């Protein structure tokens, strides 16, 4: 069940049976020459939407621009400042809490969001902790690629050079979600370099085409389907367990 | 062309021919018993996506939670505080400006967003005005229902009680976009009351099922298709003109 | 009754009979070669002060610097960033609410303030809506030139080229309020150009002497007196109705 | 010369001869049973306006709501949060700097504003200091009652119990400025108690009618005229010296 | 008793007997050629620590970076923006209030902090004043050099040119606290110039080696010991009195 | 070399040879019945100070209150809101950048700080990335217990139940730093439970005496000395390498 395609009486009815909701949260940023700018939003969204259908879970709107300052050297990348993202996440949480949601599960698609999402959780909890009222809700962050069993599937499909940005796995997922968007591009070098980075200028200087450590040339929609299936099933189990806690 | 399904080299290529982008901007809020919570995000998104295809325009991600504090009395509604939304819009603008975009066209789907979007534009311009550097970009806000010719189409389809919230027209558009989400609900009263409102408690007290002035019982996907077609064509013309200015 | 010339026991006594207050809100910005920089603050102030006397209404201090970033290309113009103005308006509202005011009527003198004032209202209401407590106060924004009957008076006096910035009407009002400040200047062109604008550099490039669409050469204190009288009477009626709601 | 009754070309001409401006800054807060709520805004305003006329100095709009949280126990008092006031003062400074003002003289009427104004100055300077660019403007804070010679005049007129809030001197100044607002009230006790305070509840508990240490029963417009004359002349000298530095 | 070397059960036990805590608050900024960058944090820290031991008072962590924008022209100086410092102080206060502390005594070591600390107090109180709940805690700011009797000791030791920044007294205190850090430097001129300042560039231009009005060449640890002893005893008395109020 | 006990000319001289600085960053929060409230600040501070001496590295002041909202159920714990901490860290970075520091190494003592510090880094970098200027500095976060070789030393000393909060290792380090502060307390249960947590109420309900997974009953200063020695040497190597990059 998608919040966006539900009516409010349907949400009201859902809340009688469950106080849990999943929020896909991603980013809008370059993913190399054959990856989609929306990859990090598309992946958690497609997984969450399929899990919502499979498990009868409510899925909220996708938080689709995150912290991607380091990708701004590549056209199309967008970022929130972390302080803005914290404020926005807190507003989302406050809104959902208003309706009685007690379990908010953020399914994340972007490593660069992790710190800021966790900081936002602490910001949200801090209000309650400083006021000494017990917080009535619980917040959870999970990266889709770390859902139980998913990494194994990815590694079995891409045993070499799945990489850490613009990975073969995530690009496969997006090709599954948007088959018409498959790009055929020659990658050079085939496997991108590894390493760390600071700001956007530094990132671009180190990673000429935007990829880190990956060879996504073998990405296909079919492989993406397998990854999504694995992640979907894991998410249903994880979210159901979280919602019941 | 959708930013989310494009690669960064495709965005780079696009920028050689155009400095313009369209951002659908909406809200996540109740739309009465047979309307979708995502209506105000879905409408500008579907119109912009079709216009992007028809006119070769670049469409950014949808800003999908806006200022909807007055709807919080109905489950599923979400809001940003206006100060948060201003910060977020400014971050989006700054990101796009970074890549050389000079025309950013916000296609809006929610009346409650208008003031805050305009305030965000003034916030963004103010940085340049106070620094005395000419601002290199132009910002435009357009409500989809006010695109040239659209209101006429809506009025011709729904001559009576299209209303001002949860309108028959916008619900038709969402049914066109998500045919599987059509709700069959008896509306009582058939035509919702009109009026103003303040906070969420006040709104809920005045508008028992969330609608204002509308009778969306006749909403259909077919009618939505006509409205979208009209809005799509108008948007292509308007955006192309704006991008060239 | 002016808040600034009242004592606190007088305010206390007033509150026993009415929970309403009027806040004139304007701007400090250029108004062309013969207009006063304070025009947009002076107009709502003089109208509100006369209405306060005529109708026994309490008038608060004038919020005298607003959002005027687009006028910063002309010496003397001042602006708040919209985010600052929202914070300040919310502090004013919170202060008045503290004393039991339940109806706060902002009489506005500047078009550029409208969006930010409305956003501030949403910011103020959002606190209550998110907390699920009914908001005990109501906020109203009215532009003095849109008070019932006022535009008709202006149009009858200035049937041609009243304009949209540095209008003949508003300059007349300021001449009525400050007869010693009347400027005698030759305007060239007589009628200023029309159009939109973005930041300060853009505004100055389009509107060489600051006016938009107006020919204020016929502005006089006598004409201003008529406009003020009309606005004063309308404000008394409108505010009294709002206070009773 | 008042900014509000000047035209922009007049401000432009002024800037050719001087880069200095005076900003009256006050508060809206209770001043005891016979004092005006606007006292702390009215005093610096009348002094500055007379000095502007006497010395050919440009006087900006009055910043009329300050930090008065401790007075909120008395109806009509209004406050900004200090963080809001800092933001607003910085916006005023940035606006004036935009036009080339290099000396901004804040004539203050409220002890409770001092810390926040100074903090705002440090906030404004900090931007330049952190960027390593020399700040092109200088900011000055002066309390009108501390202008050279003024305290002596006050003490000679009110040798006993001038007090520290709702002083006989300041109430005299407001009676001079607004003779129609003179209040005749029996004060009990004649001389108010002295002491410190924390929040509004604490203040009201300690100072039953709002006054601190004062007996303003002898305040008159005539005495106010003398105080204003002294302050006016001192301000002209002080501001001219500051503008030339 | 130091908060940092206590366990939480020890703090809990302390709170049964006293609701008071002392927070040393200073700055990290240049103190001339023979003064320590940490002087303004070290002085209140050593005095508070000794007073804590002598008087059985709880001493919190040292707030060690303050508002020092004007010193940024000298290497090693650090500053908070005043708005940041207000937020941080409010968080410290909120945390201590959470545990039942009702008297928070800030022992300050830096003149440049005074305004911002006072503004922070007003910010903290304002929350209560606007909500109309009595604030359960009291905040106090004291500069160590103004503790009763301390200035007399300083003047007796350094009758000439103690100065106002990088004073002989404060440098003596730091030499007492960190004997290994004593610097032997020839000062030229022996007595630094006096005067005011604005931003960092202005400060550096006026005060070539960072000192203001001081000749700290005679600073010694022994003299520092006397000053600390005086301040320690005064602080015990002052804090005990404040805690009991 | 400690920034706080250096003079500005000494810092200036240091900057000729190195552009690197280490900032110890910790927290003020309960560490169980026998642990110090200052543990998380004391540990990175003592390690950094010893490394500074051993390796000739400059050590800045300790950032001593971090994000500890979850510990507020225990007396003495203090927290910054993450948004405040981000602002403060950015001010520290901006100050150090002002003097030409190009490598800022945050040695962290608190797991709860990690996300917010990383978010602060992104906030700081984002300013440069959005402006398209290459950021001239690099920021690094290292947790002292993850310095190369340190965990092995801890595990060899405390092979069982070192735990994850109020660990035997960290308490040993504080006993080494402050031998007079050693607490003798019977722990019950000997080994604290493991688990996650949300806000302060939740934390206190799960972890009755504040410890997580640890048995710090065997903590001694001697063991702490070994851990510090290991961490000190590792830090010298790591920091020197970082400073040279």
Short mmCIF file of C-alpha atoms in Angstrom, two decimals, chain D residues 9-175:
data_model
loop_
_atom_site.label_atom_id
_atom_site.label_comp_id
_atom_site.label_asym_id
_atom_site.label_seq_id
_atom_site.Cartn_x
_atom_site.Cartn_y
_atom_site.Cartn_z
CA UNK D 9 17.58 60.06 -5.23
CA UNK D 10 17.72 62.08 -2.01
CA UNK D 11 19.38 59.15 -0.25
CA UNK D 12 21.78 58.82 -3.16
CA UNK D 13 22.67 62.50 -2.83
CA UNK D 14 23.11 62.16 0.92
CA UNK D 15 25.55 59.28 0.42
CA UNK D 16 27.80 61.55 -1.61
CA UNK D 17 28.38 63.64 1.49
CA UNK D 18 28.15 61.09 4.28
CA UNK D 19 28.29 57.34 4.75
CA UNK D 20 26.57 57.44 8.13
CA UNK D 21 23.07 56.59 9.32
CA UNK D 22 21.37 56.43 12.70
CA UNK D 23 18.97 53.59 13.53
CA UNK D 24 16.72 54.15 16.54
CA UNK D 25 16.25 50.79 18.25
CA UNK D 26 13.87 50.12 21.08
CA UNK D 27 11.28 47.81 22.48
CA UNK D 28 7.56 47.34 22.96
CA UNK D 29 7.01 46.59 26.62
CA UNK D 30 5.15 47.70 29.71
CA UNK D 31 6.44 50.78 31.46
CA UNK D 32 4.35 50.76 34.59
CA UNK D 33 0.93 52.24 35.25
CA UNK D 34 1.58 55.65 33.77
CA UNK D 35 4.24 54.81 31.19
CA UNK D 36 3.68 54.00 27.56
CA UNK D 37 4.21 50.52 26.13
CA UNK D 38 6.20 52.11 23.32
CA UNK D 39 8.49 54.12 25.60
CA UNK D 40 11.74 52.46 24.62
CA UNK D 41 11.06 52.91 20.92
CA UNK D 42 9.63 56.40 21.26
CA UNK D 43 12.60 57.83 23.18
CA UNK D 44 15.37 57.03 20.71
CA UNK D 45 13.05 57.84 17.83
CA UNK D 46 12.18 61.36 18.99
CA UNK D 47 15.78 62.09 19.92
CA UNK D 48 17.10 60.77 16.63
CA UNK D 49 14.48 62.57 14.57
CA UNK D 50 15.30 65.88 16.23
CA UNK D 51 19.02 65.23 15.83
CA UNK D 52 18.49 64.35 12.19
CA UNK D 53 16.85 67.72 11.64
CA UNK D 54 19.36 69.65 13.73
CA UNK D 55 22.44 68.00 12.30
CA UNK D 56 21.50 67.02 8.78
CA UNK D 57 21.90 63.35 9.66
CA UNK D 58 20.03 60.52 8.01
CA UNK D 59 17.74 58.63 10.36
CA UNK D 60 16.53 55.14 9.46
CA UNK D 61 13.33 53.39 10.51
CA UNK D 62 12.91 52.51 14.16
CA UNK D 63 13.58 48.91 15.13
CA UNK D 64 10.63 48.83 17.46
CA UNK D 65 10.32 45.36 19.02
CA UNK D 66 13.37 44.12 20.90
CA UNK D 67 14.25 41.63 23.61
CA UNK D 68 11.66 42.03 26.33
CA UNK D 69 10.89 38.47 27.38
CA UNK D 70 10.99 39.50 31.02
CA UNK D 71 8.09 41.92 30.52
CA UNK D 72 5.71 39.38 29.01
CA UNK D 73 3.85 39.04 32.28
CA UNK D 74 2.28 42.44 31.53
CA UNK D 75 -0.25 42.83 28.70
CA UNK D 76 1.01 44.44 25.54
CA UNK D 77 4.68 43.57 25.94
CA UNK D 78 6.26 41.99 22.89
CA UNK D 79 9.60 40.29 22.40
CA UNK D 80 11.86 38.90 19.77
CA UNK D 81 13.93 35.91 20.68
CA UNK D 82 17.57 37.10 20.72
CA UNK D 83 18.44 34.76 17.85
CA UNK D 84 15.68 36.36 15.75
CA UNK D 85 16.84 39.85 16.62
CA UNK D 86 20.42 39.01 15.64
CA UNK D 87 19.22 37.77 12.26
CA UNK D 88 17.08 40.86 11.74
CA UNK D 89 19.81 43.32 12.73
CA UNK D 90 22.25 41.56 10.40
CA UNK D 91 19.76 41.88 7.54
CA UNK D 92 19.39 45.60 8.26
CA UNK D 93 23.17 46.00 8.31
CA UNK D 94 23.63 44.01 5.11
CA UNK D 95 21.02 46.16 3.38
CA UNK D 96 22.65 49.42 4.41
CA UNK D 97 26.11 48.14 3.54
CA UNK D 98 24.77 47.30 0.08
CA UNK D 99 24.27 51.02 -0.54
CA UNK D 100 27.67 52.04 0.74
CA UNK D 101 26.84 53.03 4.30
CA UNK D 102 30.02 52.65 6.35
CA UNK D 103 28.90 53.95 9.74
CA UNK D 104 25.73 52.59 11.32
CA UNK D 105 24.86 54.12 14.66
CA UNK D 106 22.23 52.31 16.70
CA UNK D 107 20.63 54.67 19.21
CA UNK D 108 19.14 52.33 21.75
CA UNK D 109 16.26 52.89 24.13
CA UNK D 110 16.17 49.60 26.06
CA UNK D 111 18.70 48.08 28.44
CA UNK D 112 17.44 44.60 27.62
CA UNK D 113 18.54 45.07 24.01
CA UNK D 114 22.17 45.83 24.72
CA UNK D 115 23.55 42.31 24.89
CA UNK D 116 21.70 41.15 21.80
CA UNK D 117 22.70 44.20 19.75
CA UNK D 118 26.33 43.64 20.69
CA UNK D 119 26.02 39.96 19.84
CA UNK D 120 24.52 40.97 16.49
CA UNK D 121 27.48 43.24 15.83
CA UNK D 122 29.84 40.33 16.55
CA UNK D 123 27.74 38.11 14.27
CA UNK D 124 28.01 40.66 11.50
CA UNK D 125 31.74 41.25 11.95
CA UNK D 126 32.40 37.49 12.26
CA UNK D 127 31.47 36.94 8.64
CA UNK D 128 34.24 39.28 7.57
CA UNK D 129 36.74 38.11 10.17
CA UNK D 130 36.31 34.46 9.19
CA UNK D 131 36.64 35.35 5.50
CA UNK D 132 39.71 37.49 6.17
CA UNK D 133 38.26 40.42 4.21
CA UNK D 134 38.44 43.72 6.09
CA UNK D 135 34.95 44.77 7.09
CA UNK D 136 34.09 48.00 5.28
CA UNK D 137 31.64 49.29 7.88
CA UNK D 138 31.67 50.21 11.55
CA UNK D 139 28.81 49.62 13.97
CA UNK D 140 28.14 51.62 17.08
CA UNK D 141 25.70 51.16 19.93
CA UNK D 142 24.78 54.05 22.20
CA UNK D 143 22.05 54.19 24.81
CA UNK D 144 20.34 57.57 24.65
CA UNK D 145 20.49 58.03 28.43
CA UNK D 146 24.25 57.61 28.34
CA UNK D 147 24.88 60.24 25.70
CA UNK D 148 27.30 62.84 27.13
CA UNK D 149 25.49 65.15 29.50
CA UNK D 150 22.10 63.49 29.41
CA UNK D 151 22.28 61.66 32.69
CA UNK D 152 23.25 64.91 34.38
CA UNK D 153 20.14 66.59 33.02
CA UNK D 154 17.99 63.68 34.16
CA UNK D 155 19.51 63.68 37.62
CA UNK D 156 19.06 67.41 37.98
CA UNK D 157 15.38 67.12 37.12
CA UNK D 158 14.75 63.89 39.02
CA UNK D 159 17.33 63.78 41.78
CA UNK D 160 15.41 61.04 43.59
CA UNK D 161 14.07 57.75 42.25
CA UNK D 162 14.51 58.27 38.54
CA UNK D 163 14.83 54.49 38.68
CA UNK D 164 15.94 51.92 36.18
CA UNK D 165 12.73 50.85 34.45
CA UNK D 166 9.80 53.11 33.69
CA UNK D 167 12.04 55.95 34.76
CA UNK D 168 10.70 59.41 35.34
CA UNK D 169 13.04 60.64 32.64
CA UNK D 170 11.97 58.33 29.89
CA UNK D 171 8.29 58.77 30.66
CA UNK D 172 8.83 62.52 30.47
CA UNK D 173 10.37 62.08 27.05
CA UNK D 174 7.36 60.14 25.82
CA UNK D 175 4.98 62.74 27.24
#
